[in-house]
Amino acid sequence: MDAGHALPRAGIRRRARRPGAQSSPALRTCGVAPGPAGCRTMASPATGVVVIVGSGLIGRSWAMLFASGGFRVRLCDVEQQQVTDALENIRKEMAVLELRGSLRGRLSAKEQGSLLSGCVDVRGAVEGAVHIQECVPEDLELKRKVFAQLDQIINDQVVLSSSSSCLLPSQLFAGLVHVAQCIVAHPVNPPYFVPLVELVPHPDTAPETVDRTHALMQKIGQSPVRVLKEIDGFALNRLQYAIISEAWRLVEEGVVSPSDLDLIMSDGLGMRYAFIGPLETMHLNAEGMVSYCDRYGEGVKRVLKTFGPVPEFSGATVEKVNQAMCLKVPADPEHLAARRQWRDECLQRLAQLKRQMQPQ
């Protein structure tokens, strides 16, 4: 998902463990304290050090988020030029957001930019860190290599987190000495404007690691959710893929056009799902959840039984959908970039509205 790369193995030494030492279950709190329920407080400068491994899109987004919370951020990648370019990109983006009144946190763009630094020496970067966020491409072997390197040099307190969108923690963290400190923190793209983060622990992840990561995400203004056990696709993508599957079938079977299908979501379900989820929608569409199930349960089951098999996502339907999408947004870099920018601006304004509309 990100464009960063694994750091070189050369020069990384294995740190000797104390005889009988184990990963501490009482992980250091890193200066993060959750505020009152529903409250998102932003930190003052120098709250702690966070290391970002990978300087691509997701790595840069995480760097901006942690800087907005007052954390000192060390951005690491394999080549100095990649790091330099990423830091320049981040500072420019912060300045633009500040001009638009959309910069997150209490610090100015200049103050947040001063919290950023870059490096290619991961061994030096992890010294004193309270949290390490891996943001390399979605490749299991690459990520495992990065975590194996980090496992050799970290202490028993730092949280080691992956941005993976689909790789299971049991795959990512298998065999690591510090597995109790490992967790997946999956952001939603673009993370700066979409606050949800899925927290997915390894079966051996310490509860304190989950609690600390949850508190940290709240500290920087994100909305963390706990995925209580491993499952392929985590929670968000399973919901997303269920929607994609039925959307594809409806188009493939000639029930609706591709453009009308998108309208059903953007001007229908998406309008209310931006503020309340499907379960609360059920609760409010009757006199509570029990009433909804009594009234509509049989009808829901009847429709669900008509759902077909998993689509192939190939053949004539691909061409049909592609033609419709390209009429709306031509698939060249310029048009796609412009549409993504428009999307991000919409998400930015929606995020502002959601903050204004929070119940008192």
Coordinates of C-alpha atoms in Angstrom, one line a residue:
M1 CA 0.0 0.0 0.0
D2 CA 3.0 2.3 0.6
A3 CA 5.9 3.1 -1.6
G4 CA 8.7 2.8 1.0
H5 CA 11.3 0.0 1.0
A6 CA 12.9 -2.2 3.6
L7 CA 16.0 -0.7 5.2
P8 CA 19.4 -2.5 4.5
R9 CA 20.4 -5.3 6.8
A10 CA 24.1 -4.2 6.8
G11 CA 25.2 -2.7 10.1
I12 CA 22.4 -4.0 12.2
R13 CA 23.6 -5.9 15.2
R14 CA 21.7 -8.3 17.4
R15 CA 21.2 -6.9 20.9
A16 CA 22.1 -9.5 23.6
R17 CA 19.2 -10.2 25.9
R18 CA 19.6 -10.4 29.6
P19 CA 19.6 -14.0 31.0
G20 CA 16.0 -15.0 31.7
A21 CA 14.7 -11.7 30.4
Q22 CA 11.3 -11.6 28.7
S23 CA 9.3 -8.9 27.0
S24 CA 7.9 -6.8 29.7
P25 CA 4.1 -7.1 30.0
A26 CA 4.0 -3.7 31.8
L27 CA 4.9 -1.7 28.7
R28 CA 5.9 1.9 29.3
T29 CA 3.0 4.3 28.8
C30 CA 4.9 6.7 26.4
G31 CA 3.2 9.8 27.8
V32 CA -0.2 9.0 26.3
A33 CA -3.3 9.3 28.4
P34 CA -6.8 9.0 26.9
G35 CA -9.0 11.9 27.5
P36 CA -12.7 11.9 28.5
A37 CA -15.0 9.7 26.4
G38 CA -15.5 11.2 22.9
C39 CA -12.7 13.7 23.5
R40 CA -9.7 13.9 21.2
T41 CA -6.9 16.0 22.8
M42 CA -3.8 17.0 20.9
A43 CA -0.4 16.8 22.5
S44 CA 2.1 19.6 23.2
P45 CA 5.5 19.4 21.4
A46 CA 8.0 16.7 22.3
T47 CA 5.6 14.2 23.7
G48 CA 7.8 11.4 22.5
V49 CA 9.6 9.9 19.5
V50 CA 7.8 7.9 16.8
V51 CA 9.7 6.1 14.0
I52 CA 8.1 5.7 10.6
V53 CA 9.8 3.0 8.4
G54 CA 8.9 3.7 4.8
S55 CA 8.5 7.2 3.2
G56 CA 5.8 6.5 0.7
L57 CA 2.2 7.8 0.8
I58 CA 1.1 6.0 4.0
G59 CA 4.4 6.7 5.7
R60 CA 4.1 10.4 5.0
S61 CA 0.5 10.4 6.2
W62 CA 1.5 8.8 9.5
A63 CA 4.3 11.3 9.9
M64 CA 1.9 14.2 9.5
L65 CA -0.5 12.6 12.0
F66 CA 2.0 12.0 14.7
A67 CA 3.5 15.5 14.2
S68 CA 0.1 17.0 14.6
G69 CA -0.1 15.3 18.0
G70 CA 3.2 16.8 19.0
F71 CA 5.4 13.7 18.6
R72 CA 8.9 14.0 17.3
V73 CA 8.9 11.9 14.1
R74 CA 11.9 10.1 12.5
L75 CA 11.1 9.1 9.0
C76 CA 13.4 6.3 7.7
D77 CA 13.9 4.8 4.3
V78 CA 16.7 3.1 2.3
E79 CA 17.9 6.2 0.4
Q80 CA 18.6 9.7 1.7
Q81 CA 17.0 11.3 -1.3
Q82 CA 13.7 9.5 -0.7
V83 CA 13.7 10.7 2.8
T84 CA 14.6 14.3 1.8
D85 CA 11.9 14.4 -0.8
A86 CA 9.3 13.0 1.6
L87 CA 10.1 15.6 4.3
E88 CA 9.9 18.4 1.7
N89 CA 6.5 17.0 0.5
I90 CA 5.2 16.8 4.0
R91 CA 6.2 20.3 5.0
K92 CA 4.6 21.7 1.8
E93 CA 1.4 19.8 2.4
M94 CA 1.3 21.1 6.0
A95 CA 1.6 24.7 4.8
V96 CA -1.2 24.2 2.3
L97 CA -3.5 22.6 4.9
E98 CA -2.7 25.5 7.3
L99 CA -3.7 28.1 4.6
R100 CA -7.0 26.2 4.1
G101 CA -7.7 26.0 7.8
S102 CA -7.5 22.2 7.7
L103 CA -4.2 21.6 9.5
R104 CA -4.8 19.1 12.4
G105 CA -3.5 19.7 15.9
R106 CA -2.8 22.8 17.9
L107 CA 0.7 23.4 16.5
S108 CA 1.4 25.6 13.5
A109 CA 2.7 24.0 10.3
K110 CA 6.2 25.4 11.1
E111 CA 6.1 23.9 14.6
Q112 CA 4.9 20.5 13.2
G113 CA 7.5 20.6 10.5
S114 CA 10.2 21.2 13.1
L115 CA 9.3 17.9 14.8
L116 CA 10.2 15.9 11.6
S117 CA 13.6 14.4 10.9
G118 CA 14.9 11.8 8.5
C119 CA 17.4 9.0 8.5
V120 CA 18.6 5.9 6.7
D121 CA 20.1 4.3 9.8
V122 CA 17.2 2.5 11.5
R123 CA 19.5 1.4 14.4
G124 CA 20.0 4.9 15.5
A125 CA 16.5 5.9 14.7
V126 CA 14.8 3.5 17.2
E127 CA 16.8 4.8 20.2
G128 CA 14.3 6.3 22.6
A129 CA 11.3 5.6 20.4
V130 CA 7.9 4.8 22.0
H131 CA 6.3 3.6 18.8
I132 CA 7.5 2.3 15.4
Q133 CA 5.1 2.3 12.5
E134 CA 6.1 0.1 9.5
C135 CA 4.9 1.4 6.1
V136 CA 6.6 -0.6 3.5
P137 CA 4.8 -2.2 0.5
E138 CA 2.2 -4.9 1.0
D139 CA 4.5 -7.8 0.5
L140 CA 4.7 -10.5 3.2
E141 CA 8.4 -11.4 2.7
L142 CA 9.5 -7.8 2.6
K143 CA 7.5 -6.9 5.8
R144 CA 8.8 -10.0 7.6
K145 CA 12.4 -9.0 6.7
V146 CA 11.8 -5.5 8.1
F147 CA 10.3 -6.8 11.3
A148 CA 13.1 -9.4 11.7
Q149 CA 15.6 -6.5 11.5
L150 CA 13.7 -4.3 14.0
D151 CA 13.3 -7.3 16.4
Q152 CA 17.1 -7.5 16.7
I153 CA 17.5 -3.9 17.8
I154 CA 14.4 -2.7 19.7
N155 CA 14.1 -2.7 23.5
D156 CA 11.3 -4.4 25.6
Q157 CA 9.1 -1.3 25.8
V158 CA 8.5 0.1 22.3
V159 CA 5.4 -0.9 20.3
L160 CA 6.1 -2.4 16.9
S161 CA 3.2 -1.7 14.6
S162 CA 2.4 -2.6 10.9
S163 CA 0.2 -0.6 8.5
S164 CA -0.7 -3.8 6.7
S165 CA -4.2 -3.8 5.1
C166 CA -4.6 -7.5 4.8
L167 CA -1.6 -9.5 6.1
L168 CA -2.4 -11.4 9.3
P169 CA -0.4 -10.6 12.4
S170 CA 0.4 -14.3 12.8
Q171 CA 2.1 -14.2 9.4
L172 CA 3.8 -10.9 9.9
F173 CA 5.2 -11.4 13.4
A174 CA 5.8 -15.2 13.5
G175 CA 9.0 -16.1 15.4
L176 CA 9.8 -12.6 16.7
V177 CA 11.3 -12.3 20.2
H178 CA 9.2 -9.1 20.9
V179 CA 5.9 -10.5 19.6
A180 CA 4.1 -9.3 22.7
Q181 CA 4.9 -5.7 21.6
C182 CA 3.6 -6.2 18.0
I183 CA 0.3 -5.1 16.5
V184 CA -1.3 -4.2 13.2
A185 CA -2.6 -0.6 13.0
H186 CA -4.3 -0.5 9.6
P187 CA -5.2 3.0 8.5
V188 CA -7.8 3.9 5.9
N189 CA -6.6 5.9 2.8
P190 CA -6.2 8.9 3.0
P191 CA -5.4 8.6 6.8
Y192 CA -5.2 12.3 7.3
F193 CA -8.8 12.8 6.4
V194 CA -10.3 9.4 7.3
P195 CA -9.6 8.7 11.0
L196 CA -10.4 5.0 11.3
V197 CA -7.6 2.7 12.4
E198 CA -8.1 -1.1 12.8
L199 CA -6.0 -2.5 15.6
V200 CA -5.4 -6.2 15.1
P201 CA -3.2 -8.1 17.6
H202 CA -1.2 -11.2 17.2
P203 CA -2.5 -14.1 19.4
D204 CA 0.5 -13.4 21.7
T205 CA 0.3 -9.6 21.7
A206 CA 0.2 -8.2 25.2
P207 CA -3.1 -6.5 26.2
E208 CA -1.0 -3.5 27.3
T209 CA 0.3 -3.2 23.7
V210 CA -3.3 -3.0 22.4
D211 CA -4.3 -0.5 25.1
R212 CA -1.2 1.7 24.5
T213 CA -1.8 1.7 20.7
H214 CA -5.5 2.5 21.2
A215 CA -4.6 5.5 23.4
L216 CA -1.9 6.7 21.1
M217 CA -4.3 6.7 18.1
Q218 CA -6.8 8.7 20.1
K219 CA -4.1 11.0 21.1
I220 CA -3.4 12.0 17.5
G221 CA -7.1 12.3 16.7
Q222 CA -7.7 9.0 15.0
S223 CA -10.6 6.6 15.6
P224 CA -9.2 3.3 16.7
V225 CA -11.3 0.1 16.7
R226 CA -10.2 -3.2 18.2
V227 CA -10.5 -6.2 16.0
L228 CA -10.6 -8.8 18.7
K229 CA -9.3 -11.8 16.8
E230 CA -7.5 -12.5 13.5
I231 CA -9.7 -12.8 10.4
D232 CA -8.8 -12.5 6.7
G233 CA -9.4 -9.0 5.5
F234 CA -9.8 -7.7 9.1
A235 CA -13.2 -5.9 9.6
L236 CA -13.3 -2.9 7.2
N237 CA -12.2 -4.8 4.1
R238 CA -14.7 -7.6 4.8
L239 CA -17.5 -5.0 4.8
Q240 CA -16.1 -3.2 1.8
Y241 CA -15.7 -6.4 -0.2
A242 CA -19.2 -7.5 0.6
I243 CA -20.5 -4.2 -0.9
I244 CA -18.2 -4.5 -3.9
S245 CA -19.4 -8.1 -4.5
E246 CA -23.1 -7.3 -4.6
A247 CA -22.5 -4.0 -6.5
W248 CA -20.7 -6.1 -9.2
R249 CA -23.5 -8.6 -9.4
L250 CA -26.1 -5.9 -9.7
V251 CA -24.2 -4.4 -12.7
E252 CA -23.3 -7.8 -14.2
E253 CA -27.0 -8.9 -14.1
G254 CA -28.3 -5.7 -15.6
V255 CA -30.2 -4.5 -12.6
V256 CA -28.5 -1.1 -12.5
S257 CA -26.0 0.8 -14.5
P258 CA -22.5 1.4 -13.1
S259 CA -23.1 5.1 -12.6
D260 CA -26.4 4.6 -10.9
L261 CA -24.8 1.9 -8.6
D262 CA -22.3 4.5 -7.4
L263 CA -25.1 7.0 -6.9
I264 CA -27.0 4.5 -4.7
M265 CA -24.0 4.6 -2.4
S266 CA -22.9 8.2 -2.5
D267 CA -26.4 9.7 -2.3
G268 CA -28.1 6.9 -0.4
L269 CA -26.4 4.6 2.0
G270 CA -23.3 6.6 2.2
M271 CA -25.1 9.7 3.4
R272 CA -26.2 8.1 6.7
Y273 CA -23.3 5.7 7.0
A274 CA -21.0 8.8 7.2
F275 CA -22.6 9.5 10.6
I276 CA -24.1 6.3 11.9
G277 CA -23.3 2.7 11.1
P278 CA -25.5 -0.1 9.8
L279 CA -26.4 -1.4 13.2
E280 CA -27.5 2.0 14.6
T281 CA -29.4 2.5 11.3
M282 CA -31.3 -0.7 12.1
H283 CA -31.9 0.5 15.6
L284 CA -33.2 3.9 14.5
N285 CA -35.3 2.5 11.6
A286 CA -37.6 0.8 14.1
E287 CA -38.4 1.1 17.8
G288 CA -35.0 -0.3 18.6
M289 CA -33.0 -3.3 17.4
V290 CA -35.4 -6.0 18.7
S291 CA -38.3 -4.3 17.0
Y292 CA -36.3 -4.1 13.7
C293 CA -35.4 -7.8 13.8
D294 CA -39.0 -8.8 14.5
R295 CA -40.3 -6.5 11.8
Y296 CA -37.8 -6.9 9.0
G297 CA -35.7 -10.0 9.8
E298 CA -37.5 -12.4 7.6
G299 CA -37.4 -10.0 4.6
V300 CA -33.7 -9.4 5.1
K301 CA -33.1 -13.2 5.1
R302 CA -35.2 -13.7 2.0
V303 CA -33.2 -11.1 0.0
L304 CA -29.9 -12.5 1.3
K305 CA -30.7 -15.9 0.1
T306 CA -30.9 -14.6 -3.5
F307 CA -27.3 -13.4 -3.5
G308 CA -25.1 -15.2 -6.0
P309 CA -21.6 -16.6 -5.9
V310 CA -18.5 -14.5 -5.6
P311 CA -18.0 -12.6 -8.9
E312 CA -15.0 -13.3 -11.1
F313 CA -14.2 -9.6 -11.7
S314 CA -13.2 -10.3 -15.3
G315 CA -14.6 -10.4 -18.8
A316 CA -17.4 -8.2 -20.2
T317 CA -18.4 -6.7 -16.9
V318 CA -14.9 -5.3 -16.4
E319 CA -15.2 -3.5 -19.8
K320 CA -18.7 -2.3 -19.0
V321 CA -17.7 -0.8 -15.6
N322 CA -14.4 0.6 -17.0
Q323 CA -16.2 2.4 -19.8
A324 CA -18.6 4.0 -17.3
M325 CA -15.8 5.0 -15.0
C326 CA -13.7 6.5 -17.7
L327 CA -16.5 8.6 -19.0
K328 CA -16.7 10.1 -15.6
V329 CA -12.9 10.2 -14.8
P330 CA -10.5 9.4 -17.7
A331 CA -7.9 6.9 -16.5
D332 CA -4.9 9.1 -17.2
P333 CA -2.6 10.4 -14.4
E334 CA -3.8 14.0 -14.7
H335 CA -7.5 13.3 -14.4
L336 CA -7.0 10.6 -11.7
A337 CA -4.9 13.0 -9.6
A338 CA -7.4 15.8 -10.0
R339 CA -10.3 13.5 -8.9
R340 CA -8.3 12.2 -6.0
Q341 CA -7.6 15.8 -4.9
W342 CA -11.3 16.6 -5.1
R343 CA -12.1 13.4 -3.1
D344 CA -9.6 14.4 -0.4
E345 CA -11.1 17.9 -0.2
C346 CA -14.6 16.4 0.2
L347 CA -13.3 14.1 2.9
Q348 CA -11.6 17.0 4.6
R349 CA -14.8 19.0 4.7
L350 CA -16.8 16.0 5.8
A351 CA -14.4 15.4 8.7
Q352 CA -14.8 19.0 9.8
L353 CA -18.6 18.7 9.6
K354 CA -18.5 15.4 11.7
R355 CA -16.5 17.2 14.4
Q356 CA -19.1 20.0 14.5
M357 CA -22.0 17.6 14.6
Q358 CA -20.7 15.5 17.5
P359 CA -23.3 15.1 20.3
Q360 CA -22.7 17.3 23.3

